[in-house]
Short mmCIF file of C-alpha atoms in Angstrom, two decimals:
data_model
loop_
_atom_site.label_atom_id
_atom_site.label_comp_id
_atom_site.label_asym_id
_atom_site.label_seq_id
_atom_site.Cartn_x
_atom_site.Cartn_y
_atom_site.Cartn_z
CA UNK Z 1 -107.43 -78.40 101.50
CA UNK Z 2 -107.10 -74.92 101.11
CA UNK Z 3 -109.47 -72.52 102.65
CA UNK Z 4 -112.25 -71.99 99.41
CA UNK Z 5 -113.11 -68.64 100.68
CA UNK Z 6 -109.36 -66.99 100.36
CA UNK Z 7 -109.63 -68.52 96.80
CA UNK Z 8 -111.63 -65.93 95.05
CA UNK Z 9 -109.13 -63.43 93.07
CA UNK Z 10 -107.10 -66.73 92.59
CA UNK Z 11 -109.31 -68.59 91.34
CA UNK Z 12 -108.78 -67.37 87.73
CA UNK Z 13 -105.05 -68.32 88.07
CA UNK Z 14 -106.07 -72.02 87.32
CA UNK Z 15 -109.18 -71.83 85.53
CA UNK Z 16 -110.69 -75.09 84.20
CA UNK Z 17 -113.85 -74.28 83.59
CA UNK Z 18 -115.97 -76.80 81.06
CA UNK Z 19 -119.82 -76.49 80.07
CA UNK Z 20 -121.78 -78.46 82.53
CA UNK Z 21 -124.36 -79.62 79.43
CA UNK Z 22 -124.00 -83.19 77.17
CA UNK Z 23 -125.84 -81.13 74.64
CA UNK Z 24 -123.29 -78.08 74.75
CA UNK Z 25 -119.98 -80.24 73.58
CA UNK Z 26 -119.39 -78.12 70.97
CA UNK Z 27 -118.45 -75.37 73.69
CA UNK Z 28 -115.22 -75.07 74.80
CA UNK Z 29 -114.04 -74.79 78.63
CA UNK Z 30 -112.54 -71.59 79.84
CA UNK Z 31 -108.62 -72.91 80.88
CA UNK Z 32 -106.66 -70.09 81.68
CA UNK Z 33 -106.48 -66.10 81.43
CA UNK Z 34 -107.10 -62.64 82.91
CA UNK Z 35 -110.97 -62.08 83.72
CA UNK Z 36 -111.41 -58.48 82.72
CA UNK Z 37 -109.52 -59.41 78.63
CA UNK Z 38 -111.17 -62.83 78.45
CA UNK Z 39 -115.05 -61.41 79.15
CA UNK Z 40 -115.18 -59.59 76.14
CA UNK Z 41 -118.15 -61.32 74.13
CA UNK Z 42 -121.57 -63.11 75.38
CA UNK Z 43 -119.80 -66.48 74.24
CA UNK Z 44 -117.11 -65.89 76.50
CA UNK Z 45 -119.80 -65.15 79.44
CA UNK Z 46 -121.64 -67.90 79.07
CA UNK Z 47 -118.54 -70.57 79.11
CA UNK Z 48 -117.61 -68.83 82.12
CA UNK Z 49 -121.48 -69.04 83.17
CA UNK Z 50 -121.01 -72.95 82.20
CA UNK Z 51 -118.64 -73.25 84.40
CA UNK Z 52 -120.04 -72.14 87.41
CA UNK Z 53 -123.00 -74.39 86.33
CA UNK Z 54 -120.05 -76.97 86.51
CA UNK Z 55 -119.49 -76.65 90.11
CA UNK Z 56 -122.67 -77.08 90.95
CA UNK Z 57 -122.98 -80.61 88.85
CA UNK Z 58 -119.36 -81.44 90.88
CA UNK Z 59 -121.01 -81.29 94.15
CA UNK Z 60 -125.11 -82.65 93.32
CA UNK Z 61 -123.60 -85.67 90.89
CA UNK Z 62 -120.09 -86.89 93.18
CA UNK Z 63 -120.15 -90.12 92.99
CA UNK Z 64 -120.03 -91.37 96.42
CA UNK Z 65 -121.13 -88.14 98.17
CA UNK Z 66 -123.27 -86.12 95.99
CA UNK Z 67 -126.27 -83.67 97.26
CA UNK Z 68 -128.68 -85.69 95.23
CA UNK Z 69 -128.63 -88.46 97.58
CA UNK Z 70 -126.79 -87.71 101.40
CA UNK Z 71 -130.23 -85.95 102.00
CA UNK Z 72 -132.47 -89.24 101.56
CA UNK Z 73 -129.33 -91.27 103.22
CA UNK Z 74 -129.29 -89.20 106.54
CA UNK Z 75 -133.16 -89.29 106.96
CA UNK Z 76 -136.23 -92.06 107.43
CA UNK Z 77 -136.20 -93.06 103.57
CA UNK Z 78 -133.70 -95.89 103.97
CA UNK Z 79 -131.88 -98.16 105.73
CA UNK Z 80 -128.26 -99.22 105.06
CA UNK Z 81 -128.17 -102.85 103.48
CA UNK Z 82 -125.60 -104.83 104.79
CA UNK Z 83 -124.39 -106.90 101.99
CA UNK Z 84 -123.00 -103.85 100.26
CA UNK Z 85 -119.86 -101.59 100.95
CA UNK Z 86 -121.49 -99.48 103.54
CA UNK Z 87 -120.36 -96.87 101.92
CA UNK Z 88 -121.64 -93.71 103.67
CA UNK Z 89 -122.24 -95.30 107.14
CA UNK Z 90 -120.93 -92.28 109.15
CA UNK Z 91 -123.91 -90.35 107.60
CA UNK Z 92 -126.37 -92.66 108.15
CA UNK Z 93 -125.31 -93.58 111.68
CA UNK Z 94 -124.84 -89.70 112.50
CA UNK Z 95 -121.18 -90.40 113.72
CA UNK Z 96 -119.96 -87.68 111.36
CA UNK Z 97 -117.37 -84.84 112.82
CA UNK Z 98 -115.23 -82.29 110.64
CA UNK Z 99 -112.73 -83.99 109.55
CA UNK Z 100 -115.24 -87.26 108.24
CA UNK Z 101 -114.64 -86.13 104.72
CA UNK Z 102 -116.59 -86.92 101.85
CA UNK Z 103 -120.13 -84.69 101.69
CA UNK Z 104 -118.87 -82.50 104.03
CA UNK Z 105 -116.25 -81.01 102.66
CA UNK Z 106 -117.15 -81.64 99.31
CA UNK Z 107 -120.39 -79.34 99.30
CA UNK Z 108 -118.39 -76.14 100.54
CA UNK Z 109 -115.59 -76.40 98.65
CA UNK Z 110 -117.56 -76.95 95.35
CA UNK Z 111 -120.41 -75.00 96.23
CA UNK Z 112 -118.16 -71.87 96.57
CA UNK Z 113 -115.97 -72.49 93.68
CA UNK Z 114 -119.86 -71.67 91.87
CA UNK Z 115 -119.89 -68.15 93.84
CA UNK Z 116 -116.36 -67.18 93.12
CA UNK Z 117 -117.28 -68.28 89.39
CA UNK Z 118 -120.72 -66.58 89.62
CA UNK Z 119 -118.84 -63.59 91.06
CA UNK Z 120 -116.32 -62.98 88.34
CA UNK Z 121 -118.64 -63.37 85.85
CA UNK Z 122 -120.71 -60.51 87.95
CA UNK Z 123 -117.72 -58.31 88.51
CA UNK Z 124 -116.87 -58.13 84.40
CA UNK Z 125 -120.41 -57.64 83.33
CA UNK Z 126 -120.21 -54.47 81.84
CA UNK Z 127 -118.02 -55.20 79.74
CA UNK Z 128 -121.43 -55.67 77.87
CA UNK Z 129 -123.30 -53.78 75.86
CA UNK Z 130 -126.70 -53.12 77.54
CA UNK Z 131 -129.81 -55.67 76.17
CA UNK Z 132 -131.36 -58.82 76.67
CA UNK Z 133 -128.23 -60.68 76.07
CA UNK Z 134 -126.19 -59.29 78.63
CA UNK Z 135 -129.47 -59.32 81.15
CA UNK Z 136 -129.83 -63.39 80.33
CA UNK Z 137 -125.93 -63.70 81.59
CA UNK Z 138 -126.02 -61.52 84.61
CA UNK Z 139 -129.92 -63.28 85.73
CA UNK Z 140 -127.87 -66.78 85.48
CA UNK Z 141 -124.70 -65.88 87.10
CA UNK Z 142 -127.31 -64.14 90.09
CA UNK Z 143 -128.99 -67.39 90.54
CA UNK Z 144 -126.53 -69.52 90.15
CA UNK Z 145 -124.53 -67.70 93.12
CA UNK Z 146 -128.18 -67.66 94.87
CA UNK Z 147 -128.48 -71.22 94.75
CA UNK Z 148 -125.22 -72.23 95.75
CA UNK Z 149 -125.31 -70.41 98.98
CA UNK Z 150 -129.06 -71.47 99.58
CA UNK Z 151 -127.49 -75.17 99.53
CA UNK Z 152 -124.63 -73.89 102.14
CA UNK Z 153 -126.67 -72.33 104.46
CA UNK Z 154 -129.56 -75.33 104.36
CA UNK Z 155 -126.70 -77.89 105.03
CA UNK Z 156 -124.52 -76.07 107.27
CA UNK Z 157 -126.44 -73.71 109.00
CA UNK Z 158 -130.20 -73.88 110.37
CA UNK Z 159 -133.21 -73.13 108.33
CA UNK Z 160 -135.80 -70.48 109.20
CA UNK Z 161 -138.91 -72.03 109.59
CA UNK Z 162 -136.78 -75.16 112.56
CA UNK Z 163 -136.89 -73.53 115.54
CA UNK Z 164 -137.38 -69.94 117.00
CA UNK Z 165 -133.97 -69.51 117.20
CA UNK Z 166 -132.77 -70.31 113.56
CA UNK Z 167 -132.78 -66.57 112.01
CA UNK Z 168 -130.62 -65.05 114.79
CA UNK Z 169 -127.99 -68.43 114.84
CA UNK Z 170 -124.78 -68.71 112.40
CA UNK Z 171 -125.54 -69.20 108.79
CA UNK Z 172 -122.08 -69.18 106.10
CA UNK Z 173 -120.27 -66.35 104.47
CA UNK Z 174 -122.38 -64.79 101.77
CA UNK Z 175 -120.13 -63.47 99.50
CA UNK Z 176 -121.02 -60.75 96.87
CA UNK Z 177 -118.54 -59.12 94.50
CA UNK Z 178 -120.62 -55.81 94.56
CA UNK Z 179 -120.01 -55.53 98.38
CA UNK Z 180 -115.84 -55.66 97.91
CA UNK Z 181 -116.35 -59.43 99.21
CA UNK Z 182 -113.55 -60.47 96.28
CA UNK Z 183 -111.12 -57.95 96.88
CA UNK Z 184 -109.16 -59.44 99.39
CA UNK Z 185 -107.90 -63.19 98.26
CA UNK Z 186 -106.48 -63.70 102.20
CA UNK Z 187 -109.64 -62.03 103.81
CA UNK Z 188 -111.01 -64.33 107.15
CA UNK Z 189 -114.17 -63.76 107.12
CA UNK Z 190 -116.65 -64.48 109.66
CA UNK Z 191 -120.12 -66.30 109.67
CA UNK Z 192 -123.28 -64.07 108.85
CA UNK Z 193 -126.89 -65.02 110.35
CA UNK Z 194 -129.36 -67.62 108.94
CA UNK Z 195 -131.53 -64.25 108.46
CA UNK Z 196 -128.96 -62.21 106.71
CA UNK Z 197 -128.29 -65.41 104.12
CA UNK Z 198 -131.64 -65.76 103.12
CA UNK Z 199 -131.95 -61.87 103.01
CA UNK Z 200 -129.34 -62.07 100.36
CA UNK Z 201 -130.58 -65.28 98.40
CA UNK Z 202 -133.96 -63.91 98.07
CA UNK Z 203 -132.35 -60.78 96.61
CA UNK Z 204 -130.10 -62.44 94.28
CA UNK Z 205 -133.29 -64.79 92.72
CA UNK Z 206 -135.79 -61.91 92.57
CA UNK Z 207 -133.04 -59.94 90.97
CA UNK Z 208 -132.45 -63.00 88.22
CA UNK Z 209 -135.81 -63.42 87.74
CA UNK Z 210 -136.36 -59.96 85.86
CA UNK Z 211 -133.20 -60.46 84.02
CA UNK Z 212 -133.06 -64.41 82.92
CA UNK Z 213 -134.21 -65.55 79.63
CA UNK Z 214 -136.99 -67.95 78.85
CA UNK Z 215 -134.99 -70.72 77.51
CA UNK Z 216 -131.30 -71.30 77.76
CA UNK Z 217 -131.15 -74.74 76.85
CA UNK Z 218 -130.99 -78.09 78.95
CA UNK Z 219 -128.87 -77.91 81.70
CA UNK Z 220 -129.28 -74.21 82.53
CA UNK Z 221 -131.28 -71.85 84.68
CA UNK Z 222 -134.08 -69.82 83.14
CA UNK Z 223 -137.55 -68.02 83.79
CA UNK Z 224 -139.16 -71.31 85.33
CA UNK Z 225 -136.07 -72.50 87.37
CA UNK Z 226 -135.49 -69.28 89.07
CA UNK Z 227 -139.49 -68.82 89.96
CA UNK Z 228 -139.04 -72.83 91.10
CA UNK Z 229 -136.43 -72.18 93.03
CA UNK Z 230 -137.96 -69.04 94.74
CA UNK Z 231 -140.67 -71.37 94.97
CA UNK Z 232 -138.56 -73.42 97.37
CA UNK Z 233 -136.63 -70.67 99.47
CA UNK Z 234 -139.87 -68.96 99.65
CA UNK Z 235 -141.10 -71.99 101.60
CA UNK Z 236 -138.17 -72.52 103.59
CA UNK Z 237 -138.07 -68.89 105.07
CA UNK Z 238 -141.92 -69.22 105.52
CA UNK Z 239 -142.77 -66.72 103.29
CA UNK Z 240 -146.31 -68.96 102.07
CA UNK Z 241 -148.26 -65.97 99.78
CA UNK Z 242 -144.86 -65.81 98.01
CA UNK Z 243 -144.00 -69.51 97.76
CA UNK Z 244 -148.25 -69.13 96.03
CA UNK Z 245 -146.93 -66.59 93.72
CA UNK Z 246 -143.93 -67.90 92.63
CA UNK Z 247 -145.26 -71.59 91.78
CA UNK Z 248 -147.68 -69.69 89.48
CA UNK Z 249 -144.97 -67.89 87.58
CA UNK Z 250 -143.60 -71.77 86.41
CA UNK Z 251 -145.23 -72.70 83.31
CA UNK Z 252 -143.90 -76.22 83.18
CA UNK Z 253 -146.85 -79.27 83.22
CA UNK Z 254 -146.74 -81.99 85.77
CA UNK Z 255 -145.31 -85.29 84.51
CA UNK Z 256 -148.01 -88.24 84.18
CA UNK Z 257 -147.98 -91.41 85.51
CA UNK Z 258 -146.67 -92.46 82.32
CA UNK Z 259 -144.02 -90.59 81.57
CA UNK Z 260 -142.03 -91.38 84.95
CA UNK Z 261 -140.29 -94.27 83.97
CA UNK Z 262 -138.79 -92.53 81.04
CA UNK Z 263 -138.30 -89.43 83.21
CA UNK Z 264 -136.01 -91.41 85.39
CA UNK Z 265 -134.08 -93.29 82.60
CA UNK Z 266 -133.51 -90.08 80.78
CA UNK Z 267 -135.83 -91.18 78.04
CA UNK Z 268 -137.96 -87.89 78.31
CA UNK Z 269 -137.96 -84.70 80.41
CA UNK Z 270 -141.34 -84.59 81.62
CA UNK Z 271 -142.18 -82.31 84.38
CA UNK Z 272 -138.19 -81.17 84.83
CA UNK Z 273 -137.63 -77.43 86.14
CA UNK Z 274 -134.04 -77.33 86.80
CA UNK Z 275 -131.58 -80.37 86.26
CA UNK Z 276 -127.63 -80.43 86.07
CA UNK Z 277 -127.05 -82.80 83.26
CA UNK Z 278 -124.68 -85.91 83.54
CA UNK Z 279 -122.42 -86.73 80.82
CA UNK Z 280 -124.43 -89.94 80.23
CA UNK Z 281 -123.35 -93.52 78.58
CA UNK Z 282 -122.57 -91.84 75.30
CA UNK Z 283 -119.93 -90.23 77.67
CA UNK Z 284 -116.66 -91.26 79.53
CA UNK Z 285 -116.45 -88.56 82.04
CA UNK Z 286 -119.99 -88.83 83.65
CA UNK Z 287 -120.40 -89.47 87.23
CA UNK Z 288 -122.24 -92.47 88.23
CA UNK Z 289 -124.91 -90.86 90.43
CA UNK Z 290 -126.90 -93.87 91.02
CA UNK Z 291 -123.98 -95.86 92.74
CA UNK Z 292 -124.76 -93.73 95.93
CA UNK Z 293 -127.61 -96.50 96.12
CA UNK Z 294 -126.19 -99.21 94.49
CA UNK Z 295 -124.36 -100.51 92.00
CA UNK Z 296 -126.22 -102.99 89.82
CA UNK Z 297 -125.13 -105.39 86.42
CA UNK Z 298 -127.81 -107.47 85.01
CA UNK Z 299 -128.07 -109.90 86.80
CA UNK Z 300 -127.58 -108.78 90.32
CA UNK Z 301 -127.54 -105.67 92.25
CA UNK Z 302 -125.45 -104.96 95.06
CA UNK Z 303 -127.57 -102.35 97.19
CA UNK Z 304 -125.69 -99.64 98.95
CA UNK Z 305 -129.23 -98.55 101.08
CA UNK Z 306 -132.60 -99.80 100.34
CA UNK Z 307 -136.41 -98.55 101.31
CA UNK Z 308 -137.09 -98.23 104.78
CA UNK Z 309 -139.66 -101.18 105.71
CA UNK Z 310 -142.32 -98.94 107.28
CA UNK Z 311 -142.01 -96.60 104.24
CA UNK Z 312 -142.55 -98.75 101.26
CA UNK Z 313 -145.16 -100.41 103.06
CA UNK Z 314 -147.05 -97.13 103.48
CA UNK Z 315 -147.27 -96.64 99.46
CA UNK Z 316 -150.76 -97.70 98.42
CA UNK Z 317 -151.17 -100.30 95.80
CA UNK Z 318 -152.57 -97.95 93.63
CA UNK Z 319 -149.78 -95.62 93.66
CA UNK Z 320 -148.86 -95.96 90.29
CA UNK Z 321 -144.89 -94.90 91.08
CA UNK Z 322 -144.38 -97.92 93.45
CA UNK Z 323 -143.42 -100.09 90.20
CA UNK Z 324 -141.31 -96.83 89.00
CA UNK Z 325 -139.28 -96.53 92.30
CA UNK Z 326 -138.82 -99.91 93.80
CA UNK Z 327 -137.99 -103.38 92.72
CA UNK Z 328 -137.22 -106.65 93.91
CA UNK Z 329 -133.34 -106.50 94.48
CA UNK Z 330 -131.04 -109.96 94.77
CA UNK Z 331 -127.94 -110.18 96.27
CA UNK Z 332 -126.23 -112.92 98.58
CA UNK Z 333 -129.46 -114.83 98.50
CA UNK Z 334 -131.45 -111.96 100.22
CA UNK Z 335 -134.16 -109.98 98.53
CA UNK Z 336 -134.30 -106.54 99.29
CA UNK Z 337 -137.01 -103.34 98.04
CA UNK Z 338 -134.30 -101.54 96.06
CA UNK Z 339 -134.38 -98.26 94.85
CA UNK Z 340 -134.73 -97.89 90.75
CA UNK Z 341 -134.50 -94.22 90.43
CA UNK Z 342 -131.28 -93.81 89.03
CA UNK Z 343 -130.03 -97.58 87.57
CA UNK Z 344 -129.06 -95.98 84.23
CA UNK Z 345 -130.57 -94.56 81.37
CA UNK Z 346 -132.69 -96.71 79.40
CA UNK Z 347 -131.42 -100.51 79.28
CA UNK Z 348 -128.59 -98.98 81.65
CA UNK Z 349 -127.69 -100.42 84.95
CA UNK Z 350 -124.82 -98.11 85.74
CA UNK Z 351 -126.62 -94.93 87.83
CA UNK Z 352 -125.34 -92.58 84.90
CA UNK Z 353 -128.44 -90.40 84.78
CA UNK Z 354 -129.30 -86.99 84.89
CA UNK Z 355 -129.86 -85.14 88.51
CA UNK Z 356 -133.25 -83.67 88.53
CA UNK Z 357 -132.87 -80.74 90.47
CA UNK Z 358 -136.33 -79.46 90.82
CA UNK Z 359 -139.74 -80.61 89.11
CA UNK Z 360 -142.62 -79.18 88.33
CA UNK Z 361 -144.17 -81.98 91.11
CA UNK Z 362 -141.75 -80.28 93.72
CA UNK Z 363 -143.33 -76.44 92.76
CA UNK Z 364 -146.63 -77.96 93.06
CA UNK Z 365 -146.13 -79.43 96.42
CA UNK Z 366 -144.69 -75.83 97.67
CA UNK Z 367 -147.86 -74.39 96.47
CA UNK Z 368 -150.20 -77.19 98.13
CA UNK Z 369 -148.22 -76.76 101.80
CA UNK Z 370 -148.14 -73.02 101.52
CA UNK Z 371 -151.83 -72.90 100.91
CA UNK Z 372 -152.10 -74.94 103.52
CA UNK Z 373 -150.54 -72.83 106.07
CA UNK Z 374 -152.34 -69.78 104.68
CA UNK Z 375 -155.48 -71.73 105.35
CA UNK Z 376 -156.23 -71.59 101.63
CA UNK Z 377 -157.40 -74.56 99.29
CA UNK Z 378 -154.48 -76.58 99.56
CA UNK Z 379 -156.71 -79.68 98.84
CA UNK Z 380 -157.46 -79.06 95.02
CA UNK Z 381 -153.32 -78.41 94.31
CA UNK Z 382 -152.84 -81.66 96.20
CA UNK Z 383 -155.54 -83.28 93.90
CA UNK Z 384 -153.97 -81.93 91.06
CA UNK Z 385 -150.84 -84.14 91.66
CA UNK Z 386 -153.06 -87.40 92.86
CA UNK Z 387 -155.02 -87.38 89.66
CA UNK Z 388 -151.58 -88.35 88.20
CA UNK Z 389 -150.63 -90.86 90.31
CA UNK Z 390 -153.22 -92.83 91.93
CA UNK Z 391 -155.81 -95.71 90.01
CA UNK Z 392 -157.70 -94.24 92.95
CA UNK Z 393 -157.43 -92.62 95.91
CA UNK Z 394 -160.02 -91.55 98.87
CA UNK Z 395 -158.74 -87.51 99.39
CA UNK Z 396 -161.51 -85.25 100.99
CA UNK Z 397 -158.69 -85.11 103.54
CA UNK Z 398 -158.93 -81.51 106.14
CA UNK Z 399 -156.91 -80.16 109.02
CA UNK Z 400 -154.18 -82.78 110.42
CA UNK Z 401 -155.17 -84.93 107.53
CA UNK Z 402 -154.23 -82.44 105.18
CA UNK Z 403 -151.47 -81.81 105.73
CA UNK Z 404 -150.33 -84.87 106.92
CA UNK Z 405 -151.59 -85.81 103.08
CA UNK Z 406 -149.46 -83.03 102.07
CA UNK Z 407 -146.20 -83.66 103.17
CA UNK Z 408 -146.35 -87.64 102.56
CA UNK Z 409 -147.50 -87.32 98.98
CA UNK Z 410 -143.80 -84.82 98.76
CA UNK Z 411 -142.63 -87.90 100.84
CA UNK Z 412 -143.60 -90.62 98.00
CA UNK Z 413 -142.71 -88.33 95.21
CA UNK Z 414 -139.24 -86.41 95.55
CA UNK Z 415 -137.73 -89.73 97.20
CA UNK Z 416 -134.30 -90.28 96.79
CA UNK Z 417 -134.47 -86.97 95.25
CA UNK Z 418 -132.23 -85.29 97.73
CA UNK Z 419 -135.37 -83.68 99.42
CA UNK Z 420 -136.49 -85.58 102.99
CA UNK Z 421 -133.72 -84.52 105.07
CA UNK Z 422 -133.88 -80.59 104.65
CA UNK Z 423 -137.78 -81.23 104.46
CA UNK Z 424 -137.82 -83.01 108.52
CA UNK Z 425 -135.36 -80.45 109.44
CA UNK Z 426 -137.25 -77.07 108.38
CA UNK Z 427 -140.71 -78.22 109.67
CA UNK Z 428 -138.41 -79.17 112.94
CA UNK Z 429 -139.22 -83.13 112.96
CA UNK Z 430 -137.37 -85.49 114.26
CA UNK Z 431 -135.97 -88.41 111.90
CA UNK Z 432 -138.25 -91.63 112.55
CA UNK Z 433 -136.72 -94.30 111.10
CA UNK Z 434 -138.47 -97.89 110.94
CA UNK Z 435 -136.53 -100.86 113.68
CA UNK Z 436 -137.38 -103.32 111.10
CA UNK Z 437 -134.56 -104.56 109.07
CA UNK Z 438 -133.04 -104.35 106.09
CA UNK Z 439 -134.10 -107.08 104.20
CA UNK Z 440 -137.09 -107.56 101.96
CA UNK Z 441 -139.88 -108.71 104.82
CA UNK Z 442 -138.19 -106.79 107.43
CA UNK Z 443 -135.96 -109.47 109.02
CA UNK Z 444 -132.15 -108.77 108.76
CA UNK Z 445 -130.02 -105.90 110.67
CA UNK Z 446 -131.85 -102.53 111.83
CA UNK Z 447 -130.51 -99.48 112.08
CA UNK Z 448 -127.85 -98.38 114.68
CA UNK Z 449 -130.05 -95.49 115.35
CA UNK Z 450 -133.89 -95.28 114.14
CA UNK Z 451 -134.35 -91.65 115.76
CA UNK Z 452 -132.65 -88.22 115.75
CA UNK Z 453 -134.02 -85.66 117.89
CA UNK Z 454 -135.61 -82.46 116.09
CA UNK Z 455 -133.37 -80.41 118.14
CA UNK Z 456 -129.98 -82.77 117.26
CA UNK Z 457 -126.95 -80.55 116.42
CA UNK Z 458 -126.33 -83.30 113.91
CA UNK Z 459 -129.44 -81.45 111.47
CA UNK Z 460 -126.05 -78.99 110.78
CA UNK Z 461 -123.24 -80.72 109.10
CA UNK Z 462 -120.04 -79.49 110.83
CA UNK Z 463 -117.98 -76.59 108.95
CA UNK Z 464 -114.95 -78.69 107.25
CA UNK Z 465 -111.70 -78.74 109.55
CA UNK Z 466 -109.72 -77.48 107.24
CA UNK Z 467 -111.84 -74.41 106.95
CA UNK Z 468 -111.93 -73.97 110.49
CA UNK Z 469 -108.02 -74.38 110.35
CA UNK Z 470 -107.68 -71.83 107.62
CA UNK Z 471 -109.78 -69.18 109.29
CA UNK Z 472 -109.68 -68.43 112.79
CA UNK Z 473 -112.65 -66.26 112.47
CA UNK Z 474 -114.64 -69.39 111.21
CA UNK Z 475 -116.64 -70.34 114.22
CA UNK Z 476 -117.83 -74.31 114.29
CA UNK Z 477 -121.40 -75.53 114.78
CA UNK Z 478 -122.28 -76.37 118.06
CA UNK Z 479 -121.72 -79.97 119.13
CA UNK Z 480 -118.38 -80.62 117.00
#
């Protein structure tokens, strides 16, 4: 693999950029051409937009290693089952090194093909006429090249709030075209802080938010996502007042109890923020998201990783998303408490759904643990979620209880949602896996290894080896 960073000024040489958005067909990808003749009209942006929207949906939606589930597979959420193709084992039994393949490589070479796309777009902006048209592209293309290197740094680098170390240690190359980042396609550059990274992220986002538009259609960034997503970074680089004041900028309602099912079968979009949408069974070129958990028919499933047995059992009875997330799964004569999340769209068993990037339950939860931290009333946010999702439920909860309430209610609802592995890692816990096993009452195989140390190098993915190859100013995590 070529190094992704040299690619920049290249990239335009082979193009192949296509609209990220079932409901956009009617657009046609970007396949080949000079970047400073072919941005010459706001349709021409926005395909090229779409396409760095693209890259993003390569690397959350893969198949067999996407974002939207290596995050719930490398943490406490589940256990491998073994009557499937233990596919991912490496990640869940921590044995991964640079050259593993898979996630690894596939998140920084598809998470900077969205910057160098973000980044052309950027560099031919003014070849716009000033206005709200050209202000919606350049807020997108600003967040989009935000939020791909917030998901670099997070997986390959250390988060703020882990340890007292993280700002000063390596983060990635942030790469800006207003800087002269792009102007050099052989360039070797080298690793920037954690600090510096989120310095820029924040930047980018607060920059997008005064520009975006309120509504770009499904699929895309707008006013809400990039508030949502400053929402998140906010909380990651422990800024709590502006985590606060960012959730309140997102006007989007909670989804209710009822609406989940549909929300996960892509009946309805209750509650969704930001999603990358899937070319779904209307489709032939989707990915098949939900195979990252299993792959099902309808008779059978065949479970790639199911519920860890301490942490279904610790969802109340009166949780009304228990029925919504688990079922009873059969395979080889073993029952197991599979994961429904993403079986399919509606009367679909083929994990061909839509990736829900960020929910309006996710903004909430930021809120609730940054009031919490500001020693503000984190309780009544909390609440506001519960009301939704409980027959009933005891609250009152204060101090440890709190938060403890806090962070297993984000537990419970953004499983399997790509969330609980970047969540133990920034509030620097260690990964607690149950020893029971992985069948249905807890009997069958454990895992290989129920712990991982809060201050494990393996919280860092190792830089690909063909990066470090490429560069010799690329420096590799400690520990690999």
């Amino acid at each position: 693999m070529k190094n992704n960073i040299k690619l920049l000024v290249l990239l335009f040489s082979f193009g192949f950029f296509m609209s990220c958005d079932d409901e956009l067909n009617d657009l046609q990808p970007f396949v080949e051409g000079n970047p400073e003749t072919f941005f010459n009209s706001v349709s021409a942006f926005q395909n090229g937009v779409d396409g760095a929207y693209r890259q993003l949906w390569n690397y959350y939606s893969s198949t067999g290693s996407g974002l939207q589930g290596i995050p719930d597979i490398l943490s406490d959420n589940v256990i491998i089952a073994q009557t499937g193709r233990r596919s991912n084992q490496d990640y869940f039994n921590y044995r991964y090194v640079a050259g593993t393949g898979g996630a690894i490589d596939l998140y920084w070479s598809e998470a900077y093909e969205a910057v160098n796309v973000a980044n052309l777009v950027i560099a031919q902006i003014d070849n716009l006429g000033d206005g709200d048209e050209k202000n919606n592209i350049l807020g997108q293309a600003l967040a989009i090249r935000a939020w791909a290197h917030f998901d670099l740094v997070r997986v390959y680098g250390k988060i703020p709030t882990q340890s007292a170390d993280a700002n000063a240690s390596l983060g990635v190359v942030y790469i800006k075209v207003e800087d002269g980042d792009t102007e050099d396609p052989f360039a070797e550059p080298v690793r920037e802080t954690v600090a510096s990274n989120y310095a820029e992220i924040i930047g980018d986002l607060e920059r997008a938010s005064q520009l975006i538009g309120a509504d770009n259609g499904q699929g895309k960034l707008n006013t809400d996502g990039v508030y949502a997503l400053l929402s998140r970074v906010y909380l990651y680089n422990g800024e709590y007042q502006k985590v606060i004041d960012a959730a309140d900028e997102v006007s989007v309602p909670l989804a209710t109890a009822e609406e989940l099912e549909g929300l996960y079968t892509d009946a309805n979009e209750a509650g969704i923020v930001v999603k990358l949408a899937i070319n779904t069974s209307s489709e032939s070129n989707g990915n098949n998201v939900g195979v990252l958990y299993s792959q099902s028919n309808a008779t059978s499933t065949i479970s790639e990783y199911v519920f860890d047995f301490d942490f279904i059992n610790s969802i109340d009875e009166d949780d009304l998303r228990k029925d919504v997330i688990s079922f009873v799964g059969l395979n080889q004569d073993n029952q197991y408490n599979a994961i429904s999340k993403f079986l399919g769209e509606t009367g679909q068993v083929n994990g061909r759904v839509d990736v829900k990037v960020m929910r309006a339950a996710e903004v909430l939860l930021n809120k609730a643990e940054a009031q919490f931290e500001l020693g503000q009333d984190a309780l009544s946010t909390l609440n506001e979620l519960r009301d939704l999702r409980y027959v009933a439920y005891d609250g009152g909860e204060a101090g440890q209880d709190l938060e403890d309430a806090i962070q297993f209610e984000r537990r419970v609802e953004l499983s399997f949602e790509g969330h609980r592995f970047f969540d133990l890692k920034r509030r620097g816990e260690p990964v607690m896996r149950s020893t029971m096993g992985d069948i249905i009452d807890g009997t069958g195989t454990p895992p290989d290894f129920p712990t991982l140390a809060a201050d494990n190098f393996r919280f860092q993915l190792p830089i690909p080896i063909a990066e470090i190859n490429a560069n010799q100013n690329m420096v590799q995590n400690p520990g690999y």
